[in-house]
Short mmCIF file of C-alpha atoms and ligand atoms in Angstrom, two decimals:
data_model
loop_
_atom_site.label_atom_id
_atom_site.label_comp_id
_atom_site.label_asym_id
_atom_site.label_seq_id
_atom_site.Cartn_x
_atom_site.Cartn_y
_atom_site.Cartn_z
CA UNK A 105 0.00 0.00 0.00
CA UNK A 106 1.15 3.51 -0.54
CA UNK A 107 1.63 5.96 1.82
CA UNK A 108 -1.44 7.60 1.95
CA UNK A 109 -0.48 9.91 4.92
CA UNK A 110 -1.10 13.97 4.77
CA UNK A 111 -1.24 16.25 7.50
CA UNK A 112 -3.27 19.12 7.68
CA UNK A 113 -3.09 21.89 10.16
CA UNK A 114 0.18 19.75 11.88
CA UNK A 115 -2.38 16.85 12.56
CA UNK A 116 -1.76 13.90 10.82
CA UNK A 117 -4.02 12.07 8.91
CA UNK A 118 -3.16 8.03 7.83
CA UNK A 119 -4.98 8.72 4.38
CA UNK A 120 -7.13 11.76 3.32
CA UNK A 121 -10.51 10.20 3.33
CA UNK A 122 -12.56 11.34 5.85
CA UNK A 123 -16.08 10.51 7.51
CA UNK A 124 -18.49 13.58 7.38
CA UNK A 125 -20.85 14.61 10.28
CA UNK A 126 -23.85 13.16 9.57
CA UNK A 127 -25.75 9.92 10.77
CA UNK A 128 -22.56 8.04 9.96
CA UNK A 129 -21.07 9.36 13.41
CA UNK A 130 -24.34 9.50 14.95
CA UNK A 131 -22.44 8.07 18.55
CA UNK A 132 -19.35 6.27 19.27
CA UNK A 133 -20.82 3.29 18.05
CA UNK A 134 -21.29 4.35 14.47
CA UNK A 135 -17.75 6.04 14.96
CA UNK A 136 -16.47 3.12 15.53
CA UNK A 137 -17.77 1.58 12.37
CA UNK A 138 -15.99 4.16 10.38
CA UNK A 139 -12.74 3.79 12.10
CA UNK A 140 -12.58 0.37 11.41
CA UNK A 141 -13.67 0.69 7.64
CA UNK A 142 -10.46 2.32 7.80
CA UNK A 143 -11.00 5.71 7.57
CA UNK A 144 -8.14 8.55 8.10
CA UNK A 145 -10.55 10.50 10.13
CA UNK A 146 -14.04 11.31 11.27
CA UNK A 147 -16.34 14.56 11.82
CA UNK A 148 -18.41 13.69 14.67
CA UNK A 149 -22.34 14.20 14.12
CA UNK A 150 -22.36 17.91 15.50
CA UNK A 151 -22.74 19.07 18.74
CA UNK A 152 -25.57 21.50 19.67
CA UNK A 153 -27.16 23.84 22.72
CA UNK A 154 -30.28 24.08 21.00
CA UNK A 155 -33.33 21.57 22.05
CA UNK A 156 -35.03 21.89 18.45
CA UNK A 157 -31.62 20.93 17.06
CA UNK A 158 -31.49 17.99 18.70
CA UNK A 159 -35.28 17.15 18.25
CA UNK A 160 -35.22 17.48 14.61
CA UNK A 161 -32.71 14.45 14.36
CA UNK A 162 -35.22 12.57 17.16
CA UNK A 163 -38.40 12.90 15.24
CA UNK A 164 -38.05 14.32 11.61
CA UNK A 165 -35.18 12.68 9.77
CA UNK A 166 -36.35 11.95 6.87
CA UNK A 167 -34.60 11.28 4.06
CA UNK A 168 -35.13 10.11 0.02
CA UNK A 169 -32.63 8.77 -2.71
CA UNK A 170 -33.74 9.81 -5.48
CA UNK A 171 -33.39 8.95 -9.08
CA UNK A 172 -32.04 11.20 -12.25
CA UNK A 173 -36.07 11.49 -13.10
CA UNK A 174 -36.34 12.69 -9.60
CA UNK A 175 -38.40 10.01 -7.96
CA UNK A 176 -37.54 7.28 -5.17
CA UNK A 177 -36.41 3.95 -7.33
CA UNK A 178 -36.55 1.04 -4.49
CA UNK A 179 -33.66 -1.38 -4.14
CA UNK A 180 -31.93 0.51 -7.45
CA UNK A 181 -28.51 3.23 -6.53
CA UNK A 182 -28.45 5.41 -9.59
CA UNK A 183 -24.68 6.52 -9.54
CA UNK A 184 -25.95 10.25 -10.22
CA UNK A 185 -28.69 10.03 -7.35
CA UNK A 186 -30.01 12.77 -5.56
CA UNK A 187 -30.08 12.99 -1.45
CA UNK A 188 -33.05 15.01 -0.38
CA UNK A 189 -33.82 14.93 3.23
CA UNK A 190 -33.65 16.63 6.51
CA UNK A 191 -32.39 16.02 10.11
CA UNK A 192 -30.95 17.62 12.63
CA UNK A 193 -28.26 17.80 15.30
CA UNK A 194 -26.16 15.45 17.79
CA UNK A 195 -29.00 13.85 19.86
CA UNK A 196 -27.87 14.08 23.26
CA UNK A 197 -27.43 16.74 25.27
CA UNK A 198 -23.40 18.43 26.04
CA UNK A 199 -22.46 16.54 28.77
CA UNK A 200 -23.81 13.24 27.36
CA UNK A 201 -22.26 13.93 24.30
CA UNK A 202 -18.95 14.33 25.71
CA UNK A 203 -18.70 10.43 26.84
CA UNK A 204 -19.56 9.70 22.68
CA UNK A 205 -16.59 11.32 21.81
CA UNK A 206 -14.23 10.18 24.60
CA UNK A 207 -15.10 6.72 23.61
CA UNK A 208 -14.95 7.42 20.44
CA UNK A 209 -11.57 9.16 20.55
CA UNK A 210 -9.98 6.65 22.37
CA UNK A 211 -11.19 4.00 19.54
CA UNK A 212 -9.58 6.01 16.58
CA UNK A 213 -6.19 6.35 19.10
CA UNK A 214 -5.54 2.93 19.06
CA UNK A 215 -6.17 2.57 15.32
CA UNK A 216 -4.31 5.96 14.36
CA UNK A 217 -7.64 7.82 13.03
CA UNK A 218 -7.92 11.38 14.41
CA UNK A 219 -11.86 12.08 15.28
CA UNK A 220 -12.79 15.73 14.63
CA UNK A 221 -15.33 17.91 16.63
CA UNK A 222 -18.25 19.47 15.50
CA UNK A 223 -20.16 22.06 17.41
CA UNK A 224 -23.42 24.41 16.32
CA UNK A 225 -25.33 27.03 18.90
CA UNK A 226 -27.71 29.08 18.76
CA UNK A 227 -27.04 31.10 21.68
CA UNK A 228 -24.46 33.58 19.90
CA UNK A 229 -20.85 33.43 20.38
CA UNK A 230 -20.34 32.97 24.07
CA UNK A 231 -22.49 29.38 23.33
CA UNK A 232 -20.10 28.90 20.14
CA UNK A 233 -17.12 28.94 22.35
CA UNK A 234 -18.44 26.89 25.09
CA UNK A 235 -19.31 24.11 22.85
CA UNK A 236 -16.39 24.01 21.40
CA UNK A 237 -13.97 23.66 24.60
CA UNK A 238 -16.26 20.77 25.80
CA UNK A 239 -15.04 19.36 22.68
CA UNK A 240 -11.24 20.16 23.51
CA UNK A 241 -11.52 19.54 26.88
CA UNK A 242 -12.80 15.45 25.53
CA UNK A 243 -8.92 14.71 23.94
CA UNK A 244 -9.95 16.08 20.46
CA UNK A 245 -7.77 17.49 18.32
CA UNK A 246 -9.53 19.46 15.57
CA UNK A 247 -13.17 21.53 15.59
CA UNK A 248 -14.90 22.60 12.99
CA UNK A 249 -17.59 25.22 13.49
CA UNK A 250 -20.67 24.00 11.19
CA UNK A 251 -22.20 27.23 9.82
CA UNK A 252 -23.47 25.35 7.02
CA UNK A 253 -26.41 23.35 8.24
CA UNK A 254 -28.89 23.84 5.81
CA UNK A 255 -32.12 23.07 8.31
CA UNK A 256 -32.21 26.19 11.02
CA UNK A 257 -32.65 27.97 7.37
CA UNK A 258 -36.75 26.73 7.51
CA UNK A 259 -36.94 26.49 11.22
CA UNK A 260 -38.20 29.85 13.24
CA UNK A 261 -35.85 31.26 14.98
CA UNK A 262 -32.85 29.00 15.00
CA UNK A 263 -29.66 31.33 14.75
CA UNK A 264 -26.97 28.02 13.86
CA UNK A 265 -26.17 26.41 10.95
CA UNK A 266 -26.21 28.52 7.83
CA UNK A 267 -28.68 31.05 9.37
CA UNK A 268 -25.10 32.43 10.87
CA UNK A 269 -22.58 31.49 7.68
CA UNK A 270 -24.91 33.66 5.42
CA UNK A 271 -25.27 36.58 8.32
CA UNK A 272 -22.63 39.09 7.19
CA UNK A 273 -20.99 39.39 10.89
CA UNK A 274 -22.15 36.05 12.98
CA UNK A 275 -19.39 33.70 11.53
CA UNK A 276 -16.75 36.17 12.37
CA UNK A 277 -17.88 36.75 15.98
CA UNK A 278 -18.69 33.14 16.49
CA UNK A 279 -14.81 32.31 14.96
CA UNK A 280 -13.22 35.05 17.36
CA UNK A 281 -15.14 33.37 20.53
CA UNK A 282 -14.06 30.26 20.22
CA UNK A 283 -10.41 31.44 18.87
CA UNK A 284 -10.30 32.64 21.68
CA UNK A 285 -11.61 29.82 23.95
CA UNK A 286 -9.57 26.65 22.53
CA UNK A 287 -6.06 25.98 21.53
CA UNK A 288 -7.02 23.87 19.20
CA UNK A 289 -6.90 24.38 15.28
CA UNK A 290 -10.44 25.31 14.57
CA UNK A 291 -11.92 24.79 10.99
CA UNK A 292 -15.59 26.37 9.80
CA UNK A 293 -17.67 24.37 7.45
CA UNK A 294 -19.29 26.58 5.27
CA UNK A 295 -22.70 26.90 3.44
CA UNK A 296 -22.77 27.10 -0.08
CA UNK A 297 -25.65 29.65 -0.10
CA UNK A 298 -23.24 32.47 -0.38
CA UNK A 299 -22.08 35.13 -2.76
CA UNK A 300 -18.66 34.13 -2.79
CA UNK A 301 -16.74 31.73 -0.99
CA UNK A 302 -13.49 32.96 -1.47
CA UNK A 303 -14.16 36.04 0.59
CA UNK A 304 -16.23 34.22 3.16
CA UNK A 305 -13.03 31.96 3.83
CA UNK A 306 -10.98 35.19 3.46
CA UNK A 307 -13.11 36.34 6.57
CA UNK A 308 -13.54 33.66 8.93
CA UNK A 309 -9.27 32.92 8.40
CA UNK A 310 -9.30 36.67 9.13
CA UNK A 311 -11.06 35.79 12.17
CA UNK A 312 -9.19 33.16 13.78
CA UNK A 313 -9.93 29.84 11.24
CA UNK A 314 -7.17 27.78 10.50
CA UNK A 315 -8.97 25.81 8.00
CA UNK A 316 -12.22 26.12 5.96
CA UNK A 317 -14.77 22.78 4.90
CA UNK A 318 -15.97 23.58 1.94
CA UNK A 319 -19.03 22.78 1.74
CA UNK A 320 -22.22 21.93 3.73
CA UNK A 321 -25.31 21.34 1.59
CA UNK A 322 -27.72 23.34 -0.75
CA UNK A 323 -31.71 24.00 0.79
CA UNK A 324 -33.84 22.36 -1.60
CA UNK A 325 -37.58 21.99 -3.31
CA UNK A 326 -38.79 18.64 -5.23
CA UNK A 327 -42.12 17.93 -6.39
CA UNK A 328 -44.29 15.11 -6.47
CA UNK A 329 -46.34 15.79 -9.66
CA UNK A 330 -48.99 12.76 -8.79
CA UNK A 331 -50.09 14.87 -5.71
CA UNK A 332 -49.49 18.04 -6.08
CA UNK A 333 -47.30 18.26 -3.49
CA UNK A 334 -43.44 18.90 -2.51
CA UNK A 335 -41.68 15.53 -1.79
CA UNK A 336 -41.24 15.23 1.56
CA UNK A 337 -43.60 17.66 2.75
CA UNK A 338 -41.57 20.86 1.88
CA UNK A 339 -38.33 22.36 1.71
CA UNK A 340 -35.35 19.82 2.82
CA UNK A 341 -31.20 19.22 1.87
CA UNK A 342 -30.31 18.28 -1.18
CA UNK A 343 -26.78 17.03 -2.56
CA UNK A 344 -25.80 13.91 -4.16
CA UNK A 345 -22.95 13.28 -6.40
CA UNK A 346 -24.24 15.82 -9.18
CA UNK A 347 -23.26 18.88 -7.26
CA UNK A 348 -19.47 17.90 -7.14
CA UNK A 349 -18.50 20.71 -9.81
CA UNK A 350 -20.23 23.18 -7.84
CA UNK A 351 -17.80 22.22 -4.93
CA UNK A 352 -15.09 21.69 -6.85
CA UNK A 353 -15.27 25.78 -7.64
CA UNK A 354 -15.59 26.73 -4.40
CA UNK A 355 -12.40 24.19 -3.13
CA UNK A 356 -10.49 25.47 -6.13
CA UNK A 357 -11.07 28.98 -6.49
CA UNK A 358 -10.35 29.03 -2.22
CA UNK A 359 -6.96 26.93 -2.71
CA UNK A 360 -6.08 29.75 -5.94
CA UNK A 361 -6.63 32.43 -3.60
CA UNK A 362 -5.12 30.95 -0.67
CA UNK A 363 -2.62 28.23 -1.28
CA UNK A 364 -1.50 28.08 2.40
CA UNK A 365 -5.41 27.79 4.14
CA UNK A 366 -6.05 24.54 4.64
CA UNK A 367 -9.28 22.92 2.93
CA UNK A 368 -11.09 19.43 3.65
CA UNK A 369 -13.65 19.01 0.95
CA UNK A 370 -17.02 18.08 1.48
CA UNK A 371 -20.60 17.46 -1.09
CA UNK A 372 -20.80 15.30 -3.59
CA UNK A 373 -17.47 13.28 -3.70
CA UNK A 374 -18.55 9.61 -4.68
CA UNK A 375 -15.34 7.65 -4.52
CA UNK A 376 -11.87 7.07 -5.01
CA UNK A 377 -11.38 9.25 -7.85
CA UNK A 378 -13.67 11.63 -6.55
CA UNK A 379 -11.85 11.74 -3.18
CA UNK A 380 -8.59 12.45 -5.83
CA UNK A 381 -10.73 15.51 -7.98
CA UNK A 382 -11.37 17.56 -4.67
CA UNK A 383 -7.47 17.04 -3.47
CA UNK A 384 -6.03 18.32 -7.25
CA UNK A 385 -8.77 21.19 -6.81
CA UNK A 386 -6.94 22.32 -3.32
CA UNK A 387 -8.99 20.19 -0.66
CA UNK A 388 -5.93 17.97 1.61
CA UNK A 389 -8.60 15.83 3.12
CA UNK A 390 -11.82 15.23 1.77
CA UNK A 391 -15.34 14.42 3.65
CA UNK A 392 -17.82 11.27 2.36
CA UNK A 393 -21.61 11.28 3.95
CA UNK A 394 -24.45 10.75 1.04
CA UNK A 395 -22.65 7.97 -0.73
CA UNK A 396 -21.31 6.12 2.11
CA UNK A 397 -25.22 6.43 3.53
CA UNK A 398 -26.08 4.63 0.89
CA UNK A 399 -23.24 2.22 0.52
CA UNK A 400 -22.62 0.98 3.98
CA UNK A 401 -19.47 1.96 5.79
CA UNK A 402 -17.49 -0.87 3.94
CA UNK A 403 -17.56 1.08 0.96
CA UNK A 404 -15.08 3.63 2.98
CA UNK A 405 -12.63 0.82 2.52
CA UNK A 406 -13.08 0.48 -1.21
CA UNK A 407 -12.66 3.78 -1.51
CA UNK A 408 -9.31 3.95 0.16
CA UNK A 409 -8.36 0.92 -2.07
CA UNK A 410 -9.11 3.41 -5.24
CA UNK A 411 -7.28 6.48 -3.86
CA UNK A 412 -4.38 3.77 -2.98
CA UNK A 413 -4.59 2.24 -6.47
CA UNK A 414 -4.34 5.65 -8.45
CA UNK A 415 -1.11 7.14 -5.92
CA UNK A 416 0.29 3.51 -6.61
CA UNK A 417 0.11 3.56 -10.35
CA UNK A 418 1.43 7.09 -10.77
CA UNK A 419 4.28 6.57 -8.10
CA UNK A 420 3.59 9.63 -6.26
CA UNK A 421 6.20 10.22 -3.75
CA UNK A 422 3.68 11.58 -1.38
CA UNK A 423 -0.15 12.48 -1.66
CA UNK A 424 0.98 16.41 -1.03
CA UNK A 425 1.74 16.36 -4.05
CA UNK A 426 -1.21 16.19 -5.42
CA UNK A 427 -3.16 18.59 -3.69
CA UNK A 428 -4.06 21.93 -5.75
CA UNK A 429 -2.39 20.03 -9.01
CA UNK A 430 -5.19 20.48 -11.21
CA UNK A 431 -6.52 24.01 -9.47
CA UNK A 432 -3.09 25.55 -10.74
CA UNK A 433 -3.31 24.98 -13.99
CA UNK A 434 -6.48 26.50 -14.42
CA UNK A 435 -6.46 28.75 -17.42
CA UNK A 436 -8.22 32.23 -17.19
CA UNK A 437 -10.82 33.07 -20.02
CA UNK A 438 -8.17 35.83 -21.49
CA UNK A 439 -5.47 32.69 -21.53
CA UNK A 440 -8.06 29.96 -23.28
CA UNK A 441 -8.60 33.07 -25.80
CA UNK A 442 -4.60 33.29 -26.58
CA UNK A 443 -4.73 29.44 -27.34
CA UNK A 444 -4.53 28.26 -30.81
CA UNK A 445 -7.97 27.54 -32.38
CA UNK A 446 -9.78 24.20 -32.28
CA UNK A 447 -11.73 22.91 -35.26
CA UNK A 448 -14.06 20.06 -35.65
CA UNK A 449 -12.51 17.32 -37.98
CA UNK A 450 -15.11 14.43 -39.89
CA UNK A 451 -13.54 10.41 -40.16
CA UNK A 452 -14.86 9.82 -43.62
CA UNK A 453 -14.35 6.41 -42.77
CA UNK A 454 -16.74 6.59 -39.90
CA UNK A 455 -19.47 8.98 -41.04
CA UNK A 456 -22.61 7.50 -42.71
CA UNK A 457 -23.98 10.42 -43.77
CA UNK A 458 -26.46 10.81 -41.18
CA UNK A 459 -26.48 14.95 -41.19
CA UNK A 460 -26.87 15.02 -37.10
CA UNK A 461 -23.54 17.28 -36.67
CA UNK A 462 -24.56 19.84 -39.33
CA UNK A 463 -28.35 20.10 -37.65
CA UNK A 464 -26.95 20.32 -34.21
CA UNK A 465 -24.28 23.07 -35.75
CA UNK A 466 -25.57 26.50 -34.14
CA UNK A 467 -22.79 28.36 -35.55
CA UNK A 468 -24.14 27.14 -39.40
CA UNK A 469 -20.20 25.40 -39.77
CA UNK A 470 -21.00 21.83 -40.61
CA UNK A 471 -22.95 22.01 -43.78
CA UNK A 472 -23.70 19.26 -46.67
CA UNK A 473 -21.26 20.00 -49.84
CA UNK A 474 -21.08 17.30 -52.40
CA UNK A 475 -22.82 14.65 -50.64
CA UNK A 476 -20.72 14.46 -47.78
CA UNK A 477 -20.82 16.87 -44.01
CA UNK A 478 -17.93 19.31 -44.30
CA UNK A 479 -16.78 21.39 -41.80
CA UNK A 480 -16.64 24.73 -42.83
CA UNK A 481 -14.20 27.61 -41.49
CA UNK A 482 -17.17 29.44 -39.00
CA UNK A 483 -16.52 26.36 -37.02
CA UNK A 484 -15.13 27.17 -33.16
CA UNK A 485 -14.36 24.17 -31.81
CA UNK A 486 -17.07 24.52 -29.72
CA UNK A 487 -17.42 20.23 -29.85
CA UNK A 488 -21.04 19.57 -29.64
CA UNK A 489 -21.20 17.72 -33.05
CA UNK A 490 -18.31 15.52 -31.41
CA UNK A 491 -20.37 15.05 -28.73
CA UNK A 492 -23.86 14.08 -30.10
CA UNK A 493 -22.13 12.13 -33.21
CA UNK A 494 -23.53 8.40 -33.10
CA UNK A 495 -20.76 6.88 -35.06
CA UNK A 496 -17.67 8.87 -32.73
CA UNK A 497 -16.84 10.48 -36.40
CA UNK A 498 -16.05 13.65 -35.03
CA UNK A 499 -13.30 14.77 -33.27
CA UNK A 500 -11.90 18.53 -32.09
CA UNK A 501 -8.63 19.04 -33.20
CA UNK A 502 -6.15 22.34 -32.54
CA UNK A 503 -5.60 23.90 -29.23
CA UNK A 504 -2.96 23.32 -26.99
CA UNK A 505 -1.53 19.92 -26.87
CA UNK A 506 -1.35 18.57 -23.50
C1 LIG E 22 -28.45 12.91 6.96
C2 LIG E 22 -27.39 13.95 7.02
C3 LIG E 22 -27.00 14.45 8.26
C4 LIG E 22 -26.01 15.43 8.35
N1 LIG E 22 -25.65 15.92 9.55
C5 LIG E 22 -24.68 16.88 9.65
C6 LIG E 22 -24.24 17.37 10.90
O1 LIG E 22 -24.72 16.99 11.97
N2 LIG E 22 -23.25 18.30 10.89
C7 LIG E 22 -22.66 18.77 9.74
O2 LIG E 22 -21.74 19.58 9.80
N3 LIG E 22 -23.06 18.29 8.54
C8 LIG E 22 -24.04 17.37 8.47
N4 LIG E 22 -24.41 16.88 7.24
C9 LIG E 22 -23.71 17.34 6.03
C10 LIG E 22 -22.59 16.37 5.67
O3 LIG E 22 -21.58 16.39 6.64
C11 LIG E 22 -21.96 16.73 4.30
O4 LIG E 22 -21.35 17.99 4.40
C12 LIG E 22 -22.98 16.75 3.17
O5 LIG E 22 -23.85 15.64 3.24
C13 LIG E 22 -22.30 16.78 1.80
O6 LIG E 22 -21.46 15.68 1.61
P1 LIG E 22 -21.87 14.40 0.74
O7 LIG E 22 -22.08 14.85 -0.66
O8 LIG E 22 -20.71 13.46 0.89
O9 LIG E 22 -23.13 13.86 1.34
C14 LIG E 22 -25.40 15.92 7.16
C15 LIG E 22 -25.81 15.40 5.92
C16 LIG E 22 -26.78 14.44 5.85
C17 LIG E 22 -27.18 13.94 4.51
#
């Protein structure tokens, strides 16, 4: 096996894949299940002050895969599913929740997994930083704030979650309490509902953060056309492995900005390779919940297999050295302009005449000439006709070899 090992924030981490907090770190039981899948880490399910927090998880968890068509499909995992759903917080109260992650911390000591705190209040800042040194006071060595919880967003009145990472001041003040209450690295998980994400990490570093999660989930609506109704009764989460390039901007453009902030990567990462995508766009560790859900916690191990696989067969000399690859060599729309023009190109020997590419042609390139589709010099490169050829007669040629 390669060595899989990365730290981040001077913690060390065996390999980068990491257990989100969700259900899958419900309690120190279902920690446990994680660590021995083999995880490098864990985010335990997040700790709260707030009663309606903690009752949402006790009595309205509720959650649907859903299909590409957008309905449930029993006993069938579409790769490309969608995870609508709701729940809420860690289910017991501080003091109870303390023993969880004792136990649990002491189970990921002896199999060199680091378990990660995750605290939430709704009492302002002074509740922020108490949470959070319960959680240092338990052994741990990491917290991340979660001001990305999509749910206190259609509850009245609930100040957590992303009600405070879209408030303008509240992730700031919350950061600066509990800066200033542990000595512990402290990262903020952040809600994509925001403007830009590259100043919001700008701000809560700014304000004490030493690393950013990037991201929590989207607030969603799905309809149930039968009855007229939203699935699910209303508003809920949604992610799933289709929002992945959404993420993937908001870990890259963070890890162009900032190449020295720390990022762990979080919605819509699906596996191995996926686990490899958010490290090239800047993440060093990255966070599974949806797919694992689904999967069962062995599937953590297959994962690891697939990460270990790809930094085998490219004889990495460490998995640093992949993180932010891919972000770097991101061109800027002024640079793709300076590039040398593409242009579609026809395999005579593989057309059959069938006229798709020149119908699909918006840019009126690919005409009929002579009996034959010929591309004609309005042509951009733009590669739909590539794309939606039947026969795989069309290729883009030109551009910038890589
Ligand atoms: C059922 C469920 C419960 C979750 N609970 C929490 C939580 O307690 N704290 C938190 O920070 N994130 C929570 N999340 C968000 C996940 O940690 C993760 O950020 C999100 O699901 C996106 O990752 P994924 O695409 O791998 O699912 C939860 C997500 C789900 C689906």
């Amino acid at each position: 096996m390669a060595d899989l090992s990365i730290e981040f924030y001077a913690v060390r981490f065996k390999n980068p894949v990491i257990a989100a907090s969700s259900e899958l770190t419900l309690n120190a039981a279902n920690m446990r299940r994680c660590i021995d899948a083999g995880v490098g880490g864990l985010v335990a399910k997040t700790l709260t002050d707030s009663e309606a927090m903690r009752n949402q998880t006790r009595k309205n968890s509720k959650w649907r895969f859903l299909n590409e068509k957008h309905r449930v499909s029993p006993g069938k995992l579409p790769r490309e599913f969608f995870f609508y759903g709701r729940s809420g917080l860690a289910e017991e109260e501080p003091a109870e929740w303390a023993v969880e992650l004792k136990e649990a911390a002491a189970c990921a000591e002896e199999h060199d997994a680091v378990v990660i705190g995750s605290a939430a209040s709704s009492s302002g800042p002074a509740g922020w930083a108490e949470l959070a040194k319960i959680i240092e006071d338990c052994g741990i060595p990491l917290i991340e704030l979660n001001f990305g919880c999509p749910h206190p967003s259609q509850m009245v009145g609930e100040k957590t979650g992303m009600v405070v990472g879209q408030d303008p001041e509240a992730p700031c003040e919350a950061m600066a309490a509990v800066a200033g209450a542990v000595s512990i690295p402290v990262i903020t998980k952040l809600t994509p509902q925001v403007t830009d994400m590259v100043e919001m990490s700008r701000r809560v570093r700014e304000a004490g953060a030493s690393a950013v999660t990037l991201t929590n989930r989207f607030v969603g609506f799905t309809v149930d056309i039968e009855n007229e109704r939203p699935q699910l009764y209303g508003w809920a989460g949604v992610g799933g492995p289709w929002i992945k390039p959404l993420s993937l901007r908001s870990v890259s453009k963070t890890h162009v900005a900032m190449p020295d902030l720390p990022i762990t990567g979080s919605n819509g990462c699906y596996d191995g390779n996926e686990i490899l995508e958010f490290m090239m766009s800047g993440a060093r560790i990255v966070q599974m919940c949806s797919a694992v859900m689904l999967k069962g916690y062995p599937y953590f191990t297959e994962v690891i297999r697939q990460v270990d696989a790809f930094v085998e067969r490219k004889e990495y000399q460490s998995i640093d050295q992949i993180v932010g690859i891919a972000a770097r060599k991101a061109l800027t729309y002024d640079e793709i302009m300076a590039l040398p023009p593409e242009k579609a190109e026809i395999d005579y020997d593989l057309c059959v005449d069938c006229g798709i590419c020149a119908e699909r042609c918006y840019y009126h390139s690919t005409r009929e000439s002579d009996g034959r589709y010929e591309v004609g010099d309005t042509c951009r490169g733009c590669g739909l006709c590539s794309t939606v050829c039947p026969e795989a007669a069309v290729s883009i040629v030109g551009g910038r070899v890589l």
